Coordinates of C-alpha atoms and ligand atoms in Angstrom, one line a residue:
M4 CA 114.1 96.5 108.3
T5 CA 111.5 95.2 110.7
T6 CA 108.6 93.5 109.0
L7 CA 105.0 93.2 110.1
P8 CA 103.7 89.7 110.3
G9 CA 101.3 88.5 107.7
R10 CA 100.6 89.3 104.2
V11 CA 99.5 92.6 102.7
N12 CA 96.9 92.9 100.0
V13 CA 97.8 95.7 97.6
L14 CA 95.7 97.9 95.2
L15 CA 97.8 99.3 92.4
I16 CA 96.4 102.3 90.4
G17 CA 97.6 103.0 86.8
S18 CA 98.2 101.0 83.7
G19 CA 101.4 102.0 82.0
G20 CA 105.0 100.8 81.8
R21 CA 105.6 102.3 85.2
E22 CA 102.9 100.3 86.8
H23 CA 103.9 97.1 85.0
A24 CA 107.4 97.6 86.5
L25 CA 105.9 98.3 90.0
A26 CA 103.7 95.2 89.8
W27 CA 106.6 93.0 88.6
K28 CA 108.7 94.1 91.6
L29 CA 105.8 93.9 94.1
R30 CA 105.3 90.3 93.0
Q31 CA 108.8 89.4 94.2
S32 CA 107.8 90.2 97.7
A33 CA 107.2 87.2 100.0
R34 CA 104.7 89.4 101.9
L35 CA 102.4 90.2 99.0
G36 CA 98.9 88.8 99.5
D37 CA 96.5 89.7 96.6
L38 CA 97.6 92.2 94.0
W39 CA 94.5 94.1 92.7
L40 CA 94.7 96.3 89.7
G41 CA 92.6 99.4 89.3
D42 CA 93.1 99.2 85.5
A43 CA 94.0 95.9 84.0
L44 CA 93.6 96.6 80.3
N45 CA 97.4 96.4 79.7
P46 CA 97.9 92.7 79.2
G47 CA 101.4 92.6 80.6
L48 CA 100.3 94.1 83.8
A49 CA 97.0 92.1 83.8
M50 CA 99.0 88.9 84.1
L51 CA 100.3 90.0 87.5
G52 CA 97.1 90.8 89.3
K53 CA 93.4 90.7 89.5
P54 CA 91.1 93.4 88.1
V55 CA 89.1 95.6 90.4
D56 CA 85.4 95.3 89.3
V57 CA 84.3 98.8 90.5
P58 CA 85.0 102.3 89.2
V59 CA 88.1 104.0 90.7
D60 CA 86.9 107.6 90.9
P61 CA 87.9 109.9 93.7
R62 CA 84.7 112.0 93.1
A63 CA 82.5 109.0 93.7
P64 CA 84.6 107.0 96.1
F65 CA 82.0 104.9 97.9
Q66 CA 82.5 101.7 95.8
I67 CA 86.2 101.7 95.7
Q68 CA 86.4 102.5 99.5
R69 CA 84.0 99.6 100.1
F70 CA 86.1 97.4 97.8
C71 CA 89.2 98.2 99.8
D72 CA 87.5 97.4 103.1
T73 CA 86.0 94.1 101.8
H74 CA 89.3 92.9 100.3
A75 CA 91.3 94.1 103.3
I76 CA 93.6 96.2 101.2
G77 CA 96.6 97.2 103.4
L78 CA 98.4 99.3 100.8
V79 CA 97.3 101.4 97.9
V80 CA 99.9 102.4 95.4
I81 CA 99.0 105.2 93.1
G82 CA 101.2 105.4 90.0
P83 CA 100.0 108.3 87.8
E84 CA 99.5 112.0 88.7
E85 CA 95.8 112.4 87.6
P86 CA 94.3 110.3 90.4
L87 CA 96.6 111.9 92.9
A88 CA 95.6 115.4 91.8
G89 CA 92.0 114.3 91.9
G90 CA 92.3 113.3 95.5
L91 CA 92.3 109.5 95.4
A92 CA 94.9 109.3 98.2
D93 CA 92.6 111.5 100.3
V94 CA 89.6 109.2 100.0
L95 CA 91.4 105.8 100.3
A96 CA 93.6 106.5 103.3
A97 CA 92.2 104.7 106.4
P98 CA 93.6 103.7 109.8
N99 CA 94.5 100.2 108.7
R100 CA 95.4 101.1 105.2
A101 CA 98.5 103.0 104.0
V102 CA 98.6 104.9 100.7
F103 CA 101.7 105.5 98.7
G104 CA 101.1 108.8 96.9
P105 CA 100.3 112.3 98.2
T106 CA 96.9 113.8 98.9
A107 CA 95.5 116.4 96.5
D108 CA 97.1 119.3 98.3
G109 CA 100.6 117.7 98.0
A110 CA 99.9 116.8 94.3
R111 CA 99.5 120.5 93.6
L112 CA 103.3 120.6 93.3
E113 CA 102.8 118.9 89.9
S114 CA 99.2 119.8 89.0
D115 CA 99.5 123.5 89.6
K116 CA 102.8 124.8 88.3
A117 CA 102.0 128.4 89.1
W118 CA 101.4 127.4 92.7
S119 CA 104.6 125.3 92.8
K120 CA 106.6 128.2 91.4
E121 CA 105.3 130.4 94.2
F122 CA 106.0 127.6 96.7
M123 CA 109.6 127.4 95.6
R124 CA 110.0 131.1 95.6
A125 CA 108.7 131.4 99.2
A126 CA 111.0 128.6 100.4
S127 CA 114.1 130.0 98.5
I128 CA 114.4 126.8 96.5
P129 CA 116.6 127.3 93.4
T130 CA 114.5 127.2 90.2
A131 CA 114.2 129.1 86.9
E132 CA 113.0 132.6 87.3
G133 CA 109.4 132.7 86.1
R134 CA 106.0 134.4 86.1
A135 CA 102.4 133.1 86.0
F136 CA 99.8 134.6 83.6
T137 CA 96.1 134.3 83.0
D138 CA 96.0 136.9 80.3
P139 CA 97.5 135.9 77.0
E140 CA 98.3 139.5 75.9
A141 CA 100.2 140.2 79.1
A142 CA 102.1 136.9 78.7
K143 CA 103.0 137.8 75.1
A144 CA 104.1 141.3 76.1
F145 CA 106.3 139.7 78.7
V146 CA 107.8 137.2 76.3
R147 CA 108.6 140.0 73.8
S148 CA 110.3 142.0 76.5
R149 CA 112.9 139.2 77.1
P150 CA 116.1 139.1 75.1
E151 CA 116.0 135.3 74.8
P152 CA 113.1 132.9 74.2
W153 CA 111.6 131.8 77.5
V154 CA 109.9 128.4 78.2
I155 CA 106.1 128.3 78.1
K156 CA 104.3 125.9 80.5
A157 CA 100.7 125.1 81.0
S158 CA 100.0 125.4 84.7
G159 CA 97.7 122.4 84.9
L160 CA 98.2 118.7 84.1
A161 CA 98.7 118.2 80.3
K162 CA 99.9 114.6 80.0
G163 CA 103.4 115.6 79.1
K164 CA 102.2 118.0 76.4
G165 CA 102.2 121.2 78.4
V166 CA 105.7 122.4 77.9
V167 CA 107.2 124.2 75.0
V168 CA 110.9 125.1 74.9
P169 CA 110.9 127.6 72.0
S170 CA 114.0 128.4 70.0
T171 CA 112.7 131.9 68.9
I172 CA 110.5 134.5 70.6
D173 CA 107.9 134.0 67.8
E174 CA 107.7 130.3 68.6
G175 CA 107.0 131.3 72.3
I176 CA 104.2 133.6 71.2
A177 CA 102.7 130.8 69.1
A178 CA 102.8 128.5 72.1
I179 CA 101.0 131.0 74.2
D180 CA 98.3 131.3 71.5
A181 CA 98.0 127.6 71.2
M182 CA 97.7 127.0 74.9
M183 CA 95.7 130.0 76.1
T184 CA 93.6 130.9 73.1
R185 CA 93.1 127.7 71.1
R186 CA 93.1 125.6 74.3
S187 CA 95.5 123.0 72.9
V188 CA 95.8 121.4 76.3
G189 CA 92.3 122.2 77.5
E190 CA 91.7 123.7 80.9
A191 CA 95.4 123.0 81.9
G192 CA 96.4 126.1 79.8
T193 CA 94.0 128.7 81.2
K194 CA 97.0 129.7 83.4
I195 CA 100.6 129.5 82.1
V196 CA 104.0 129.9 83.6
V197 CA 106.7 131.7 81.5
E198 CA 110.1 130.9 82.7
E199 CA 113.8 131.4 81.9
R200 CA 115.4 128.6 80.0
L201 CA 117.9 126.8 82.1
K202 CA 121.1 125.4 80.5
G203 CA 122.9 122.3 81.7
R204 CA 122.4 118.6 82.1
E205 CA 119.1 117.3 83.1
V206 CA 118.7 114.6 85.7
S207 CA 115.8 113.0 87.6
V208 CA 116.2 112.7 91.4
F209 CA 113.7 110.7 93.4
A210 CA 113.1 110.9 97.1
L211 CA 110.8 108.8 99.2
V212 CA 109.0 111.1 101.6
D213 CA 106.9 109.9 104.6
G214 CA 105.7 113.3 105.9
K215 CA 108.7 113.8 108.1
S216 CA 111.8 112.2 106.6
I217 CA 113.3 111.5 103.2
Y218 CA 115.2 108.7 101.5
V219 CA 117.0 109.5 98.3
L220 CA 116.9 106.9 95.5
E221 CA 119.4 106.4 92.7
T222 CA 119.6 109.3 90.2
C223 CA 118.3 108.6 86.7
R224 CA 118.4 110.3 83.3
D225 CA 115.3 110.5 81.1
H226 CA 115.7 111.2 77.4
K227 CA 112.8 113.5 76.7
R228 CA 113.2 114.3 73.1
L229 CA 111.8 112.1 70.4
G230 CA 114.9 111.8 68.2
D231 CA 118.5 110.8 68.5
G232 CA 120.9 113.4 69.7
G233 CA 118.0 115.3 71.5
A234 CA 116.3 116.3 68.2
G235 CA 112.5 116.6 67.7
P236 CA 109.6 117.4 70.0
N237 CA 109.4 116.7 73.8
T238 CA 107.8 113.4 74.7
G239 CA 106.8 111.7 78.0
G240 CA 110.3 110.1 77.8
M241 CA 111.9 107.9 75.2
G242 CA 114.3 106.1 77.5
A243 CA 116.0 106.2 80.8
T244 CA 119.4 105.3 82.3
C245 CA 120.5 104.6 85.9
P246 CA 123.1 105.4 87.1
V247 CA 123.9 108.6 85.1
L248 CA 127.5 108.7 84.0
G249 CA 129.4 111.4 82.1
A250 CA 131.8 111.0 79.2
D251 CA 134.5 110.3 81.8
G252 CA 132.5 107.3 83.1
K253 CA 132.0 109.0 86.5
R254 CA 128.6 109.7 88.1
I255 CA 127.2 113.1 87.1
V256 CA 125.5 113.5 90.4
D257 CA 128.4 112.8 92.8
G258 CA 128.2 112.8 96.5
H259 CA 128.9 116.5 96.7
T260 CA 126.2 117.4 94.2
L261 CA 123.7 115.1 95.9
S262 CA 124.3 116.6 99.3
R263 CA 123.7 120.0 97.8
I264 CA 120.5 118.8 96.2
E265 CA 119.4 117.5 99.6
R266 CA 120.4 120.6 101.5
E267 CA 119.2 123.2 99.0
I268 CA 116.1 121.5 97.5
L269 CA 114.8 118.4 99.2
L270 CA 114.9 119.3 102.8
P271 CA 113.6 122.9 102.2
T272 CA 110.8 121.3 100.1
V273 CA 109.8 118.9 102.9
D274 CA 110.0 121.7 105.5
A275 CA 107.8 124.0 103.3
L276 CA 105.3 121.1 102.8
R277 CA 105.1 120.8 106.6
R278 CA 104.6 124.5 107.0
E279 CA 101.7 124.3 104.6
S280 CA 100.3 121.4 106.7
I281 CA 100.7 119.0 103.8
D282 CA 101.3 115.4 105.0
Y283 CA 103.2 114.2 101.9
R284 CA 103.7 110.4 101.7
G285 CA 105.0 109.0 98.5
V286 CA 107.7 109.8 96.1
L287 CA 108.9 113.3 95.2
Y288 CA 110.5 113.5 91.8
L289 CA 112.7 116.4 91.1
G290 CA 113.4 117.2 87.4
L291 CA 116.6 119.1 87.9
M292 CA 119.0 121.1 85.6
L293 CA 122.6 121.0 86.7
T294 CA 123.5 124.5 85.8
H295 CA 126.7 126.4 86.3
A296 CA 125.1 128.1 89.3
G297 CA 124.2 124.7 90.8
P298 CA 121.2 122.3 90.7
K299 CA 117.9 124.0 89.9
V300 CA 114.4 122.6 89.9
I301 CA 112.8 122.4 86.4
E302 CA 109.7 120.8 87.9
Y303 CA 108.3 118.8 90.7
N304 CA 106.4 115.6 90.0
V305 CA 104.5 113.7 92.7
R306 CA 105.0 110.2 91.4
F307 CA 107.7 108.0 89.9
G308 CA 108.9 109.0 86.5
D309 CA 108.0 106.9 83.5
P310 CA 110.3 105.4 82.2
E311 CA 112.7 106.1 85.1
C312 CA 110.6 103.8 87.4
Q313 CA 111.4 100.9 85.0
V314 CA 115.2 101.3 85.5
L315 CA 114.8 101.9 89.2
M316 CA 112.7 98.7 89.6
A317 CA 115.1 96.7 87.5
R318 CA 118.0 97.7 89.8
L319 CA 116.2 97.5 93.1
K320 CA 117.3 94.6 95.3
S321 CA 115.3 95.3 98.4
D322 CA 111.6 94.4 98.9
L323 CA 109.4 97.0 97.2
L324 CA 106.4 96.2 99.3
D325 CA 108.2 96.9 102.5
I326 CA 109.5 100.2 101.1
L327 CA 106.2 101.5 99.9
L328 CA 104.4 100.4 103.0
A329 CA 107.0 102.0 105.3
T330 CA 106.7 105.3 103.3
G331 CA 102.9 105.3 103.4
S332 CA 102.9 104.6 107.1
R333 CA 105.5 107.1 108.3
R334 CA 108.2 104.4 109.0
L335 CA 110.8 105.5 106.5
E336 CA 113.5 105.5 109.1
E337 CA 113.3 101.7 109.1
V338 CA 114.1 101.6 105.4
N339 CA 117.5 100.6 104.1
I340 CA 117.5 100.2 100.3
E341 CA 119.9 98.0 98.5
W342 CA 120.6 98.2 94.7
A343 CA 121.8 95.4 92.6
E344 CA 125.5 95.2 91.9
G345 CA 127.7 93.7 89.2
D346 CA 126.1 91.6 86.4
D347 CA 122.7 91.5 88.3
G348 CA 122.1 95.2 87.6
A349 CA 124.7 97.7 88.6
A350 CA 123.3 99.6 85.6
A351 CA 120.0 99.6 83.8
V352 CA 118.9 101.2 80.5
C353 CA 115.3 101.4 79.3
V354 CA 114.5 101.9 75.6
V355 CA 110.9 103.0 74.8
L356 CA 109.3 101.6 71.7
A357 CA 106.6 104.1 70.6
G358 CA 104.0 104.0 67.8
K359 CA 104.6 105.9 64.6
G360 CA 103.4 109.5 65.0
Y361 CA 104.1 109.7 68.7
P362 CA 104.0 112.2 70.6
G363 CA 101.0 112.9 68.3
A364 CA 98.3 110.3 67.7
S365 CA 99.6 106.9 66.7
S366 CA 98.0 103.8 65.4
Q367 CA 96.3 101.3 67.5
G368 CA 95.5 97.6 67.2
L369 CA 98.7 96.6 65.4
P370 CA 100.0 93.2 66.4
I371 CA 103.3 93.1 68.4
E372 CA 105.6 90.2 67.8
G373 CA 108.7 88.9 69.5
L374 CA 108.0 89.9 73.1
D375 CA 108.7 86.5 74.5
R376 CA 111.9 86.2 72.5
A377 CA 113.1 89.5 73.8
A378 CA 112.1 88.7 77.4
A379 CA 114.0 85.4 77.2
L380 CA 117.4 87.2 76.6
E381 CA 119.8 87.4 79.5
G382 CA 119.6 90.6 81.5
V383 CA 116.4 91.8 79.8
R384 CA 113.0 92.8 81.2
V385 CA 110.1 93.7 79.0
F386 CA 107.3 95.9 80.3
H387 CA 104.1 96.8 78.5
A388 CA 103.0 100.4 78.3
G389 CA 100.4 101.3 75.7
T390 CA 99.2 97.8 74.8
R391 CA 95.9 95.9 74.7
R392 CA 95.0 92.3 74.2
G393 CA 94.2 91.7 70.5
P394 CA 91.4 89.5 69.0
N395 CA 93.6 86.4 68.9
G396 CA 95.0 86.8 72.4
G397 CA 98.4 88.4 71.5
A398 CA 99.3 92.0 72.5
V399 CA 98.5 94.8 70.1
T400 CA 99.5 98.5 70.1
H401 CA 97.3 101.0 71.8
G402 CA 99.1 104.1 70.8
G403 CA 101.8 106.3 72.4
R404 CA 104.6 104.6 74.2
V405 CA 103.9 100.9 73.5
I406 CA 106.7 98.7 75.0
N407 CA 109.6 99.4 77.4
I408 CA 112.7 97.2 77.1
V409 CA 115.1 97.3 80.0
G410 CA 118.6 95.9 79.8
V411 CA 120.5 95.3 83.1
G412 CA 124.2 94.6 83.4
A413 CA 127.4 95.3 85.1
S414 CA 127.9 98.6 83.3
V415 CA 125.8 101.1 81.5
D416 CA 127.4 99.9 78.2
D417 CA 126.5 96.4 79.0
A418 CA 122.9 97.2 80.0
R419 CA 122.6 99.3 76.8
R420 CA 123.8 96.4 74.6
R421 CA 121.4 94.0 76.2
A422 CA 118.5 96.4 75.8
Y423 CA 119.2 97.0 72.1
R424 CA 119.7 93.4 71.4
A425 CA 116.2 92.8 72.7
V426 CA 114.8 95.8 70.9
E427 CA 115.7 94.1 67.6
Q428 CA 113.5 91.1 68.6
V429 CA 110.3 93.1 69.0
H430 CA 108.3 94.1 65.9
F431 CA 105.2 96.2 65.1
D432 CA 104.4 98.4 62.3
G433 CA 105.8 101.9 62.8
K434 CA 108.0 100.9 65.7
T435 CA 109.8 104.2 66.7
Y436 CA 112.7 104.4 69.1
R437 CA 116.0 106.2 69.8
T438 CA 119.3 104.5 69.2
D439 CA 121.3 106.5 71.7
I440 CA 119.7 105.8 75.0
G441 CA 122.3 105.1 77.6
T442 CA 125.0 107.2 75.9
D443 CA 126.1 110.5 77.2
V444 CA 123.9 112.5 74.8
V445 CA 122.3 115.6 76.2
G446 CA 118.5 115.7 75.5
Ligands
LIG678 P1 108.4 119.3 82.2 O1 107.2 118.7 81.7 O2 108.3 120.5 83.1 O3 109.4 118.2 82.7 O4 109.2 119.8 80.9 C1 109.5 119.0 79.9 C2 110.9 119.3 79.5 O5 111.1 120.6 79.0 C3 111.9 119.2 80.6 O6 112.3 117.8 80.9 C4 113.0 120.0 80.1 O7 113.8 119.2 79.2 C5 112.3 121.1 79.3 N1 112.2 122.2 80.2 C6 111.2 122.6 81.0 N2 111.4 123.7 81.7 C7 112.7 124.1 81.3 C8 113.5 125.3 81.6 N3 113.1 126.2 82.4 N4 114.7 125.4 81.0 C9 115.1 124.4 80.1 N5 114.4 123.3 79.8 C10 113.2 123.2 80.3
LIG679 N1 109.8 110.7 82.5 C1 109.1 111.9 82.7 C2 107.9 111.8 83.5 O1 107.6 110.8 84.0 O2 107.3 112.9 83.7

């Protein structure tokens, strides 16, 4: 990869485990100048950069634009979906500044599920059959007319709480009432998508997109359900694995499946974006179901998965700054990404430690112990997600997903053992986690 001379000052937006992992990897780049953080309340992340002292609001962008100019920011990296959907990439792009993350029109792939369903249909991209509704009675009548319970999705952004996979038709009806009538996810549920339930294995595929070309990253698995064996409610993700191996130890997404995903999903998506005059630069995350009829899109996301990003960063050998900068400045053809091999990270497993009660409200302000002990173990990285600095300087819980522990190793089993050894070192009241991350469990 050719490199530009000089250092690059970076502004990173977002404050979860995903952004801590991105910051950790960015810091390894010899070309990194200053790393500025749009939100530095997470103390793990805060240690790696300097806090921005102006509001980061795409609706009132003047101060953050001026900040970027004054501090010669050469690259803005936007981690979460909300600022992307709000148009932060639109207002921060400048001739001498690349942005990693799509503009608001591209972010609609995630922020407007009814639109993205239509987008897929128009481009003949394989996905679940589905329909959008704004009238709850019509949605309920449709659900009742199906022989099987269909999946109910809020069309807008709902912080991972907008999807219900019901096991009965009545549960589906209840979900429609909750979203559309009782507004359980606010405005996001004024429109919903009702879609057929896909069966198969779920994988997360990530492709860098620079407006014209794509570069496919390693495939990951995210374990979405709260409990072992795939039991309990959906969450933002309780753990991730990379690569994704089946019971036979072979990759679930082999070369053949991957080229099918590229041919049938990724390339038609990029073509369709271009037809819509959307200049998409960032990462496109496909939530896929590997069905009997081939890979189908469950959803598009317009950012790295959380916690998939943590395992990707743990395995990435190449310079992240070069990769993100090339993507944001339409130079993806220069990128050649290397992944760690052998003991250094041929595999990575991330275990999420959540607060008691997650995905509902969970307690805040509880002291977290053992983070340093865990991080000192061989092949272990510890990322902060929902944490804050406590009154005596140590980290305390801040609700939701609290800590992410990543084990790396020569094999998935190895990485898994290392991660769980570190999990035992970390303590806080109500620590909740799955014990089967990195196994071949479905769900
Ligand atoms: P999403 O927020 O769209 O990723 O949905 C959350 C989770 O719900 C997904 O990761 C799947 O496990 C599940 N899900 C969503 N849509 C479907 C579908 N059409 N068929 C089966 N499972 C689904
Ligand atoms: N890990 C799922 C997500 O980031 O949406």
